[in-house]
XYZ file of C-alpha atoms in Angstrom:
761
model
C -31.274 -18.592 5.934
C -30.795 -21.939 7.945
C -30.051 -20.216 11.074
C -33.531 -17.664 11.407
C -34.813 -20.971 13.079
C -35.850 -19.562 16.464
C -34.811 -22.766 17.986
C -31.044 -21.759 16.769
C -31.733 -18.305 17.776
C -32.967 -18.485 21.157
C -30.465 -21.879 21.836
C -33.383 -24.022 22.403
C -33.409 -27.926 23.126
C -35.528 -29.416 20.367
C -35.292 -32.943 21.265
C -37.700 -33.359 23.926
C -39.510 -30.262 23.055
C -39.611 -27.775 25.164
C -42.307 -26.161 27.187
C -43.995 -22.551 27.254
C -41.905 -21.753 30.609
C -38.932 -22.958 29.415
C -39.479 -20.835 26.225
C -40.384 -17.656 28.049
C -36.900 -17.880 29.805
C -35.024 -18.813 26.518
C -36.719 -15.108 25.341
C -35.593 -13.138 28.263
C -32.330 -14.094 28.448
C -31.527 -13.549 24.818
C -33.393 -10.008 24.882
C -31.302 -9.146 27.779
C -28.244 -10.452 25.476
C -29.462 -8.651 22.694
C -30.282 -5.435 24.206
C -26.575 -5.161 25.466
C -25.476 -5.974 21.679
C -26.627 -2.345 20.728
C -23.979 -0.483 21.767
C -21.358 -2.813 20.150
C -21.253 -1.647 16.300
C -20.664 -5.516 14.609
C -23.737 -6.671 16.801
C -25.949 -4.002 16.732
C -28.005 -4.617 12.997
C -28.710 -8.261 13.947
C -29.381 -7.389 17.662
C -31.989 -4.608 16.208
C -33.362 -7.197 13.774
C -34.266 -10.160 16.507
C -35.510 -7.420 19.138
C -37.795 -6.630 16.090
C -38.676 -10.149 16.037
C -39.401 -11.353 19.756
C -43.294 -10.835 19.399
C -43.204 -13.067 16.043
C -41.476 -15.708 17.997
C -43.648 -15.545 21.339
C -46.570 -15.858 19.210
C -44.551 -19.124 17.084
C -43.413 -20.804 19.901
C -46.587 -20.588 22.210
C -47.895 -22.584 19.870
C -47.986 -25.706 20.571
C -48.172 -27.075 16.816
C -45.981 -24.405 15.491
C -43.518 -24.660 18.001
C -43.535 -29.180 17.135
C -42.979 -28.063 13.478
C -40.187 -25.564 13.937
C -38.898 -28.754 16.268
C -38.714 -30.742 13.220
C -37.280 -28.158 10.739
C -34.422 -27.680 13.032
C -33.472 -30.973 13.481
C -33.782 -31.548 9.499
C -31.006 -28.805 9.043
C -29.210 -30.201 11.878
C -28.568 -33.400 10.186
C -27.744 -31.648 6.698
C -25.156 -30.107 8.505
C -23.478 -32.882 10.135
C -23.902 -34.551 6.722
C -21.597 -31.892 5.498
C -19.562 -32.065 8.012
C -18.698 -35.799 7.304
C -17.577 -34.758 3.716
C -15.284 -32.074 4.878
C -13.876 -34.337 7.576
C -13.390 -37.296 5.212
C -11.759 -35.125 2.188
C -9.680 -32.765 4.505
C -8.412 -34.554 7.506
C -6.259 -37.303 7.609
C -4.616 -37.534 11.067
C -5.376 -40.317 13.424
C -7.530 -37.674 15.673
C -8.853 -34.459 15.220
C -6.481 -31.347 16.727
C -8.561 -29.176 18.971
C -7.828 -26.321 16.541
C -9.247 -28.138 13.896
C -12.047 -28.975 16.445
C -12.562 -25.077 17.460
C -12.708 -24.192 13.613
C -15.642 -26.819 13.306
C -17.847 -25.855 15.895
C -16.954 -21.648 15.041
C -18.448 -22.897 11.681
C -21.517 -25.213 12.889
C -21.857 -24.224 16.664
C -25.155 -22.408 15.691
C -26.442 -25.773 14.699
C -26.142 -27.007 18.283
C -23.861 -29.544 17.255
C -21.370 -30.416 20.123
C -17.473 -31.346 19.720
C -18.290 -34.801 20.666
C -20.984 -35.194 17.411
C -17.716 -34.019 15.561
C -15.255 -36.714 17.791
C -17.689 -39.629 16.576
C -17.937 -38.377 13.171
C -14.019 -38.826 12.424
C -14.049 -42.395 14.383
C -16.128 -43.275 12.013
C -14.846 -42.328 9.421
C -11.368 -43.959 10.376
C -12.788 -46.979 10.547
C -13.940 -46.715 7.017
C -10.518 -45.880 6.047
C -9.305 -48.823 7.706
C -11.754 -51.062 5.504
C -11.189 -49.944 2.162
C -7.235 -48.240 1.638
C -6.552 -46.525 -1.042
C -4.418 -47.101 -3.393
C -1.550 -44.542 -3.690
C 1.651 -43.838 -6.401
C 4.922 -44.611 -5.168
C 5.923 -40.875 -5.188
C 2.782 -40.044 -3.194
C 3.234 -42.745 -0.790
C 6.603 -41.236 0.100
C 5.418 -37.794 0.815
C 2.885 -38.948 3.174
C 6.208 -40.284 5.336
C 7.246 -36.553 5.385
C 6.711 -35.636 9.015
C 5.888 -31.263 9.266
C 5.774 -29.125 12.058
C 2.560 -27.978 13.538
C 1.300 -24.831 11.719
C 0.586 -23.354 15.421
C 4.481 -23.638 15.902
C 5.358 -22.080 12.364
C 2.623 -19.641 12.448
C 4.568 -18.170 15.659
C 8.005 -18.800 14.399
C 7.147 -16.508 11.122
C 5.739 -13.907 13.022
C 8.863 -13.504 15.277
C 10.922 -13.611 12.145
C 9.126 -10.629 10.404
C 9.753 -8.502 13.310
C 13.655 -9.205 13.169
C 13.893 -9.438 9.007
C 15.168 -12.750 8.766
C 13.718 -15.553 6.635
C 14.793 -18.610 8.893
C 15.440 -19.906 12.464
C 19.192 -20.544 10.611
C 19.331 -16.554 9.666
C 18.299 -15.412 13.104
C 21.685 -17.315 14.487
C 23.708 -16.484 11.088
C 24.678 -20.281 10.709
C 24.228 -22.118 7.551
C 21.717 -24.799 7.481
C 24.458 -27.943 7.676
C 25.472 -26.758 11.335
C 25.551 -29.627 13.438
C 22.520 -29.583 16.361
C 24.695 -29.195 19.390
C 26.467 -26.330 17.534
C 23.087 -24.434 17.343
C 22.451 -24.999 20.540
C 25.597 -23.668 21.715
C 24.861 -20.476 19.752
C 20.889 -20.451 20.599
C 22.527 -20.030 24.839
C 24.970 -17.163 23.658
C 21.992 -15.549 21.673
C 19.918 -15.818 24.862
C 22.164 -14.737 26.786
C 23.102 -11.501 25.104
C 19.731 -10.703 24.493
C 18.471 -10.853 28.204
C 21.222 -8.444 29.208
C 19.925 -6.197 26.245
C 17.369 -3.345 26.167
C 13.490 -3.647 26.608
C 12.563 -3.402 22.757
C 10.251 -5.136 20.729
C 13.006 -6.435 18.530
C 14.457 -7.994 21.380
C 11.431 -9.289 22.790
C 10.955 -11.011 19.892
C 14.353 -12.421 19.352
C 13.822 -13.899 23.269
C 10.503 -15.683 21.956
C 12.100 -16.978 19.042
C 15.195 -18.592 21.088
C 12.307 -20.352 23.070
C 10.900 -21.702 19.718
C 14.203 -22.313 18.210
C 15.134 -24.405 21.391
C 12.025 -26.736 20.951
C 13.027 -27.327 16.793
C 16.632 -28.336 17.761
C 16.125 -30.105 20.995
C 16.404 -33.218 18.564
C 17.126 -34.061 14.950
C 13.253 -35.269 14.263
C 12.129 -31.894 15.209
C 14.548 -30.365 13.518
C 14.139 -32.231 9.975
C 10.422 -31.145 10.382
C 11.613 -27.935 10.452
C 13.861 -28.599 7.395
C 10.798 -29.986 5.399
C 9.061 -27.346 6.233
C 11.738 -24.894 4.391
C 11.825 -27.228 1.567
C 8.510 -26.085 1.187
C 9.093 -22.985 1.667
C 11.425 -22.272 -1.248
C 8.272 -22.468 -3.854
C 6.194 -19.914 -1.905
C 5.442 -18.092 -5.060
C 3.348 -20.481 -5.563
C 1.575 -20.406 -2.220
C -0.646 -17.284 -3.079
C -2.719 -18.323 -5.667
C -3.086 -21.703 -4.160
C -4.183 -20.389 -0.795
C -6.943 -18.135 -2.955
C -8.458 -20.897 -4.956
C -8.473 -22.683 -1.433
C -10.418 -19.591 -0.099
C -12.686 -18.208 -3.087
C -13.719 -21.816 -3.687
C -15.486 -24.398 -1.830
C -14.208 -24.074 1.669
C -10.331 -25.104 1.459
C -10.430 -27.244 -1.432
C -8.181 -26.544 -4.573
C -10.017 -27.172 -7.633
C -8.469 -29.542 -10.144
C -8.510 -27.092 -13.106
C -7.034 -24.500 -11.609
C -3.912 -27.155 -10.712
C -4.042 -27.851 -14.046
C -3.766 -24.235 -15.519
C -1.093 -23.543 -12.609
C 1.460 -26.262 -13.833
C 0.664 -24.924 -17.354
C 2.180 -21.430 -16.664
C 5.178 -23.349 -15.206
C 8.227 -22.810 -17.537
C 10.006 -25.596 -19.799
C 12.206 -27.583 -17.798
C 10.651 -27.129 -14.424
C 10.891 -30.564 -12.358
C 7.589 -31.983 -11.904
C 7.798 -33.870 -8.936
C 9.285 -31.169 -6.901
C 6.422 -28.785 -7.963
C 3.732 -31.551 -7.063
C 5.439 -32.525 -3.760
C 5.788 -28.530 -2.656
C 2.053 -28.253 -3.672
C 1.311 -31.582 -1.963
C 3.286 -30.683 1.495
C 1.471 -27.545 1.333
C -2.013 -28.409 0.825
C -1.406 -30.625 3.809
C 0.310 -28.126 6.569
C -2.608 -25.536 5.445
C -5.464 -28.615 6.002
C -5.845 -27.729 1.939
C -7.755 -30.825 -0.094
C -7.553 -31.599 -3.779
C -11.015 -31.574 -5.165
C -12.930 -34.491 -5.437
C -13.033 -34.355 -9.343
C -12.093 -37.684 -11.405
C -8.911 -37.331 -13.443
C -8.299 -39.561 -16.336
C -4.894 -40.987 -17.326
C -3.551 -39.343 -20.397
C -1.627 -42.774 -20.681
C -3.286 -45.726 -19.652
C -7.038 -43.832 -19.330
C -7.674 -45.040 -15.318
C -9.293 -42.619 -13.774
C -7.868 -41.057 -10.386
C -9.152 -38.607 -8.105
C -6.940 -36.255 -5.351
C -3.630 -37.150 -6.501
C -0.905 -36.048 -8.934
C 0.106 -39.327 -10.699
C -1.701 -42.185 -11.645
C -2.234 -45.081 -9.184
C -1.798 -47.670 -11.904
C 0.990 -46.394 -14.320
C 2.204 -43.646 -12.143
C 1.915 -40.922 -15.005
C 1.540 -37.111 -13.933
C -1.673 -35.776 -14.250
C -1.014 -32.275 -14.890
C 1.540 -31.142 -17.571
C 4.361 -28.409 -18.050
C 4.642 -26.899 -21.520
C 7.404 -28.038 -23.631
C 7.779 -31.222 -20.896
C 7.641 -34.901 -22.253
C 6.128 -37.261 -19.607
C 8.407 -39.864 -20.792
C 11.778 -37.946 -20.807
C 12.802 -36.634 -17.266
C 13.850 -33.015 -17.463
C 16.310 -30.914 -16.194
C 15.295 -29.942 -12.802
C 14.825 -26.218 -11.952
C 16.340 -25.349 -8.318
C 14.384 -22.815 -6.462
C 10.800 -20.517 -6.836
C 9.939 -19.687 -10.651
C 9.127 -16.741 -10.913
C 5.764 -15.957 -13.178
C 6.107 -13.358 -15.667
C 3.218 -11.455 -15.103
C 0.806 -11.590 -11.988
C -1.488 -14.695 -12.006
C -5.333 -14.116 -12.348
C -7.351 -17.075 -11.899
C -10.513 -17.838 -14.116
C -12.551 -17.772 -11.742
C -12.168 -14.382 -10.878
C -13.744 -13.195 -13.799
C -16.991 -14.461 -12.767
C -18.792 -11.889 -10.773
C -21.921 -14.049 -10.282
C -20.061 -15.043 -6.829
C -19.263 -12.493 -3.978
C -15.310 -13.631 -4.541
C -15.859 -12.960 -8.176
C -17.210 -9.637 -8.045
C -15.264 -8.609 -5.196
C -11.609 -9.477 -7.607
C -13.316 -7.813 -10.597
C -13.767 -4.631 -8.445
C -10.415 -4.423 -8.072
C -8.993 -4.856 -11.626
C -11.293 -1.840 -12.489
C -10.247 0.030 -9.601
C -6.444 -0.727 -10.102
C -6.873 -0.482 -14.240
C -5.440 -3.077 -14.972
C -9.173 -3.865 -16.713
C -8.823 -0.296 -19.111
C -12.107 -0.301 -20.830
C -14.081 2.449 -20.258
C -13.660 5.915 -18.623
C -12.281 6.430 -15.176
C -15.773 7.587 -14.147
C -17.327 4.453 -15.454
C -14.915 2.109 -13.979
C -15.688 3.500 -10.468
C -19.147 3.007 -10.985
C -18.921 -0.497 -12.216
C -16.470 -1.296 -9.430
C -18.957 0.122 -7.091
C -21.565 -1.823 -8.310
C -19.711 -5.498 -7.709
C -18.401 -4.241 -4.131
C -21.816 -3.462 -3.327
C -22.763 -6.488 -4.236
C -20.080 -8.662 -1.988
C -20.364 -6.542 0.805
C -24.128 -7.723 0.923
C -22.824 -11.066 0.656
C -20.734 -10.271 4.220
C -17.240 -10.148 2.861
C -15.299 -7.832 5.043
C -12.983 -6.705 2.561
C -15.510 -5.596 -0.075
C -17.068 -3.280 3.169
C -13.885 -1.480 3.128
C -13.339 -0.811 -0.714
C -16.990 0.269 -0.607
C -16.099 2.227 2.064
C -13.159 4.186 0.530
C -15.567 4.603 -2.657
C -18.112 6.631 -0.604
C -15.471 8.403 1.327
C -13.647 9.651 -2.045
C -17.214 9.893 -3.820
C -15.826 7.785 -6.944
C -18.434 5.927 -8.826
C -20.987 6.704 -5.953
C -22.074 10.081 -4.227
C -19.985 11.035 -1.844
C -21.194 10.181 1.600
C -18.868 10.315 4.611
C -21.612 8.710 7.328
C -22.019 5.624 4.690
C -18.262 5.424 4.557
C -17.754 5.739 8.385
C -20.354 2.610 8.919
C -18.785 0.608 6.684
C -15.351 1.245 7.831
C -16.062 0.598 11.017
C -18.294 -2.897 10.131
C -14.748 -3.990 8.685
C -12.664 -2.861 11.379
C -14.956 -4.411 14.024
C -14.340 -7.746 12.092
C -10.458 -7.474 12.504
C -10.269 -5.565 9.273
C -6.333 -3.826 9.769
C -6.813 -0.974 6.616
C -10.024 -0.528 8.042
C -9.085 -0.264 11.211
C -6.458 2.471 9.711
C -8.571 4.309 7.754
C -11.274 4.809 11.030
C -8.353 6.150 13.143
C -7.333 8.654 10.397
C -10.632 9.829 9.977
C -10.719 10.272 14.314
C -7.070 11.805 14.059
C -8.026 13.882 11.462
C -11.446 14.833 12.182
C -12.878 14.205 9.066
C -16.988 14.497 8.994
C -16.534 13.000 12.683
C -16.039 14.865 15.587
C -11.835 14.237 15.950
C -10.761 12.463 18.729
C -7.001 11.651 19.312
C -8.023 8.816 22.072
C -10.146 6.593 19.357
C -7.790 7.776 17.141
C -5.024 5.873 18.957
C -6.815 3.030 19.739
C -7.789 1.739 16.331
C -4.059 2.707 15.297
C -3.185 0.217 18.066
C -5.591 -2.208 16.521
C -4.160 -2.097 13.092
C -0.341 -1.825 14.077
C -0.631 -4.790 15.943
C -1.554 -6.829 12.980
C 1.979 -5.466 11.147
C -0.161 -2.775 9.683
C 2.780 -0.084 8.526
C 0.305 3.193 7.951
C -1.020 2.498 11.075
C 2.324 1.729 12.967
C 3.756 4.991 11.472
C 0.528 7.248 12.784
C 0.683 5.228 15.846
C 4.634 6.099 16.400
C 3.928 9.773 15.824
C 1.129 10.401 18.504
C 3.368 8.910 21.247
C 5.522 11.243 19.630
C 3.177 14.394 19.855
C 1.779 13.039 23.380
C -1.917 12.660 21.384
C -4.609 10.511 22.688
C -1.796 8.821 25.032
C 1.323 9.513 27.494
C 3.850 11.038 25.943
C 6.832 8.109 25.528
C 9.614 8.686 22.879
C 11.185 4.995 22.859
C 7.925 3.926 21.459
C 7.417 6.591 19.301
C 10.778 5.507 17.935
C 10.123 1.948 18.217
C 7.101 2.309 16.147
C 8.095 4.186 13.480
C 11.126 2.016 12.731
C 9.116 -0.639 12.675
C 7.208 0.828 9.751
C 10.150 1.976 7.960
C 11.627 -1.597 8.298
C 8.860 -2.587 5.978
C 9.741 0.201 3.572
C 6.777 2.532 4.600
C 7.699 5.582 2.770
C 6.249 8.394 5.685
C 7.655 6.238 8.290
C 11.596 6.692 6.713
C 10.811 10.250 6.225
C 10.011 10.551 9.777
C 13.164 8.984 10.903
C 14.964 11.125 8.970
C 13.479 14.126 10.341
C 14.299 12.234 14.108
C 17.739 11.942 13.336
C 17.705 15.582 11.701
C 16.235 17.127 14.456
C 17.101 15.454 17.402
C 14.756 13.951 19.881
C 15.796 13.743 22.800
C 14.081 11.850 25.824
C 15.183 10.610 29.546
C 17.438 8.514 27.733
C 18.761 9.839 24.308
C 17.996 7.784 21.806
C 18.840 9.796 18.512
C 20.921 13.075 18.445
C 21.533 14.962 15.587
C 23.392 13.398 12.536
C 22.714 14.688 9.202
C 24.100 11.535 7.275
C 21.562 9.558 8.882
C 18.637 11.606 7.998
C 20.107 11.975 4.364
C 19.897 8.072 4.319
C 16.535 8.058 5.233
C 15.359 10.844 3.223
C 16.968 8.857 0.399
C 14.926 5.849 1.350
C 11.652 7.860 0.960
C 12.720 9.987 -2.148
C 13.154 6.691 -4.191
C 9.418 5.742 -3.231
C 8.392 8.792 -4.554
C 7.749 10.871 -1.321
C 7.587 14.508 -2.116
C 8.657 16.144 1.402
C 11.918 13.674 1.553
C 12.586 14.542 -2.202
C 12.982 17.894 -1.432
C 14.657 17.347 1.944
C 17.052 15.300 -0.072
C 17.596 18.210 -2.504
C 18.322 20.577 0.068
C 21.196 18.525 2.217
C 22.474 18.172 -1.419
C 22.435 22.162 -1.698
C 23.868 23.293 1.698
C 26.454 20.147 1.747
C 24.488 18.735 5.507
C 25.135 15.096 5.471
C 26.267 14.825 2.308
C 28.670 15.978 -0.453
C 27.184 19.286 -1.907
C 26.123 18.961 -5.536
C 23.950 21.996 -7.158
C 22.837 19.291 -9.929
C 21.492 16.690 -7.946
C 20.269 19.261 -5.824
C 17.933 20.703 -8.531
C 16.740 16.243 -9.508
C 15.240 16.288 -6.384
C 14.044 19.133 -6.046
C 12.559 19.136 -9.573
C 11.127 15.658 -8.506
C 9.326 17.115 -5.336
C 8.095 20.242 -7.052
C 6.735 17.146 -9.802
C 4.408 15.377 -6.881
C 2.792 18.509 -5.554
C 5.362 19.956 -3.262
C 4.330 23.637 -3.347
C 7.779 24.538 -1.512
C 9.528 23.245 -3.777
C 8.174 24.513 -6.619
C 8.498 28.296 -5.171
C 12.117 27.735 -4.445
C 13.282 26.498 -7.881
C 11.720 30.078 -9.341
C 14.123 31.427 -6.569
C 17.111 29.633 -7.708
C 16.329 29.877 -11.390
C 17.255 33.633 -10.328
C 20.069 33.177 -7.859
C 22.243 30.622 -9.797
C 22.580 30.626 -13.628
C 23.868 27.079 -13.262
C 20.565 26.000 -11.771
C 18.662 28.151 -14.228
C 20.765 25.751 -17.425
C 19.257 22.674 -15.887
C 15.733 24.036 -15.413
C 15.710 24.915 -18.967
C 16.242 21.658 -20.346
C 14.173 20.475 -17.718
C 11.463 22.474 -19.303
C 12.214 21.639 -23.021
C 12.216 17.554 -22.049
C 8.716 18.263 -20.677
C 7.559 20.732 -23.672
C 8.115 17.767 -26.025
C 5.998 15.067 -23.626
C 3.458 17.554 -22.617
C 2.714 17.716 -26.693
C 2.638 14.332 -27.069
C -0.782 14.252 -24.465
C 1.567 13.495 -21.320
C -0.716 14.337 -18.280
C 2.348 14.421 -16.236
C 4.414 16.750 -18.434
C 1.404 19.150 -18.671
C 1.430 19.479 -15.295
C 4.926 20.049 -14.798
C 4.842 22.959 -17.528
C 2.236 24.630 -15.518
C 3.687 25.108 -12.177
C 6.599 25.558 -14.221
C 4.766 28.510 -15.934
C 3.495 29.596 -12.640
C 6.720 30.021 -10.357
C 9.153 31.311 -13.695
C 11.463 27.911 -13.541
C 13.191 27.190 -15.979
C 10.894 30.141 -18.093
C 9.581 33.457 -18.256
C 6.443 33.182 -15.593
C 3.240 33.340 -17.990
C 0.034 33.449 -16.355
C -2.304 32.316 -19.705
C 0.661 29.724 -20.522
C 0.336 28.171 -17.106
C -3.586 28.304 -16.661
C -3.417 26.441 -19.684
C -1.396 23.610 -19.212
C -2.696 22.688 -16.487
C -6.363 23.319 -17.953
C -5.173 20.401 -20.125
C -3.974 18.273 -17.476
C -6.464 18.689 -15.044
C -8.743 17.216 -18.244
C -6.886 13.977 -18.317
C -7.649 13.367 -14.540
C -4.047 14.942 -13.073
C -5.879 15.475 -9.252
C -2.598 17.886 -8.864
C -3.765 20.051 -11.387
C -6.799 20.059 -10.610
C -5.465 21.521 -6.992
C -3.482 24.033 -8.336
C -6.041 24.965 -10.670
C -8.531 25.350 -7.368
C -5.925 27.404 -6.085
C -5.016 29.831 -8.476
C -8.479 30.594 -9.658
C -9.237 31.563 -5.897
C -5.996 34.078 -6.003
C -7.353 37.638 -7.641
C -3.998 37.833 -9.195
C -4.711 34.508 -11.253
C -8.260 34.586 -11.913
C -9.108 33.823 -15.499
C -11.702 32.310 -17.318
C -10.150 28.790 -18.625
C -12.001 28.710 -21.676
C -11.285 32.057 -22.705
C -7.386 30.504 -22.607
C -5.837 29.213 -26.014
C -2.480 29.039 -27.646
C -2.831 32.674 -29.578
C -1.618 33.590 -25.947
C 1.623 32.398 -27.260
C 1.653 34.699 -30.188
C 0.984 37.398 -28.215
C 3.588 36.799 -26.053
C 6.448 36.617 -28.731
C 5.106 39.819 -29.976
C 5.595 41.798 -26.971
C 8.603 40.336 -25.938
C 9.752 41.362 -29.597
C 8.475 45.130 -28.954
C 10.153 44.929 -25.840
C 13.259 44.176 -27.200
C 12.927 47.114 -30.286
C 12.193 49.836 -27.388
C 16.125 48.476 -25.494
C 17.663 48.914 -28.261
C 16.513 52.680 -29.346
C 16.592 53.828 -25.531
C 20.418 52.102 -25.748
C 21.313 54.166 -29.047
C 19.609 57.569 -27.663
C 21.229 57.401 -24.317
C 24.997 56.500 -26.038
C 24.047 59.956 -28.488
C 23.891 61.983 -25.613
C 27.118 60.620 -23.968
C 29.090 61.260 -27.112
C 27.076 64.696 -27.880
C 27.857 65.749 -24.559
C 31.608 64.523 -23.529
C 33.377 64.030 -26.615
C 32.174 67.011 -29.082
C 35.078 68.848 -30.700
C 35.255 72.491 -28.656
C 35.910 75.484 -31.329
C 38.171 78.558 -29.553
C 38.129 82.363 -30.683
C 41.111 83.175 -33.039
C 43.442 85.895 -32.160
C 43.752 89.584 -34.049
C 45.504 88.969 -37.495
C 46.173 92.647 -38.511
C 45.391 96.428 -37.354
C 42.741 96.801 -39.801
C 40.698 93.719 -37.914
C 40.530 91.678 -41.208
C 40.920 88.087 -40.575
C 43.803 86.205 -42.704
C 42.760 83.784 -45.171
C 44.624 81.002 -44.527
C 43.631 80.888 -41.114
C 39.476 80.296 -42.632
C 40.519 78.002 -44.721
C 42.110 75.644 -42.288
C 39.891 76.071 -39.218
C 42.496 74.873 -36.741
C 40.888 74.421 -33.044
C 43.872 76.183 -31.188
C 43.180 74.752 -27.673
C 44.168 77.877 -24.921
C 43.097 77.917 -21.368
C 42.743 81.332 -20.849
C 40.444 81.447 -23.904
C 38.121 78.643 -21.853
C 38.372 78.296 -17.854
C 37.022 75.890 -16.113
C 33.795 77.388 -15.167
C 32.848 78.841 -18.306
C 33.282 75.417 -19.643
C 31.048 73.300 -17.408
C 28.343 76.007 -17.762
C 28.477 75.765 -21.842
C 28.107 71.637 -20.968
C 24.911 72.298 -19.277
C 23.577 74.402 -21.581
C 24.108 71.902 -24.359
C 22.653 69.128 -22.910
C 19.949 71.023 -21.511
C 19.142 72.088 -25.417
C 19.296 68.502 -26.436
C 16.730 66.603 -24.174
C 14.508 69.725 -24.571
């Protein structure tokens, strides 16, 4: 690499040529600096490399001939970089002078080559002189666009950051006033707003509001400044186009928007879109972000003239890019506002995996199942290879994604140490997701010693960048006093920030706070079932299993919401389907206790049965836990294992976890390969035998009762004649005559008992 020259590494001047004493002093200074950097995870690798090369540096630079050769080489490299800066300045910058921010950016890129601020300013002065001698010809439209003034990017970035905290889209929304409101009226409202904020409690939102008032006062201080801001809002109306433009400008040549990309972008817009409005928005946005169009000649389709860095032909003013369905010679009716794309836009350069950015993009597609070719394991392995290539070229995002694969063991062997190193490298470079996951490893103690203080440190870094998950976890640490002094106010504030971004876990935590009450010196929350239900619903609608269970429980008990058994069952079932074990077991108990719930469960069982037979993995998992807990069907170990195995075979993670749990339980320890569909027939046969047995038992019981209590009782006949003969009529009729004297009570009971004993014997 160009920066491996020892003159650049040691920051030695190469004109005039330094002597040996100067070289020794520079080496000693750098050696001390590199030794300190060994404690910095971000810089330690490079520091180790340089410390290992110290002897080679001494040997090379102490020799005068070698030192002279390296100095000449360094000077040639510096001249090449100056030419590169000149080209970038000529193509990317059009103002009367360079801002301090622009100079700082260029120095960060080229300062290692001993290029100073004065060198950059001198180059730009020469460029301006050449432009004045050779002015460019432009179309009338683009000349008019150049006269449109925009606010500074620094000012707008600050305003947008504060608006994001408050959830507003513009300063007019912050003041709750329409865009056409008079400036003096806006200033009056601003004064009242600022006064109210000063008197209110100190919170992050109020602090953001105070800062925003200061920025608004600057913007609304004059009609000129306000017009600049209004021009920016006009660009913002086409914000759907900004993301692909940003990506194209960052993934190709630095801050250069490719001509082919613009052609494809215009082709994606639907018929009826106003060409000039889109071209104006793109041109102004590129000027605002300091992007430039690629210096590639475009032939006008009308007159054949060559054009570069333009949207309209400089000769006949014909549009150089075309929208499908629009004719150039017939002005079309403009479409107001942004035009949503029917599907996400993927620039074709993403398919080029030979570049680091292309490899990263391909890995993302593989991991997000946009590219569904091959098995999941094959896609993970391909993604890991792409990420490794991109990470070796220094892409921070690629290092983070590769760390996740090492942590999960997808596509690569699981290696927690490698994951920790990649997370650390990306986190030190400012990656908010990497900072969050690093904090999570420290908090949970996953393969590293647990440390709440370090977890708090990394959560804090990511939270300040607006990463919602980190904000939520940071609030939980404040609430529990882990790694930091307990502070309920900060806990609620951080969790609220995360919840406002739509993070489900934060919304669930706010529901818990409202439900249980969070009491400090200032009572921030009291018990409020209604508010708890609102937060639970927001989280539940995003698929948060615990929130779904809690919302179902509120419907069941009627706390904070009207009681509704059907809604309770639906939310319980959704929670159970997401793997929440408490919901699964509770549903089983509810089915035994409530016949109405049992009917709902049986209907859900039938629906999932149909889907499961069609091969739906989620439905197969649902049948597994329903058979396990007896929800909507009788509990059946064999069928539970059968459906869980089928779901796990399709990659259902919840099914795999439940299978591990069941196999560790002796009651459920059955070999999965011995389980088959024959269990269904066996189950039906055994059920039929049970029914027959119960019928026979019922018949015997009825017969016993009838025999004991309802059999006609015969009474001995009276003597008919003195000779002792029995009358013939009495024998024929055999009519029993009930007589109390003939059948005493005690004898009747004795006879009944003896008859019953004879029957059962």
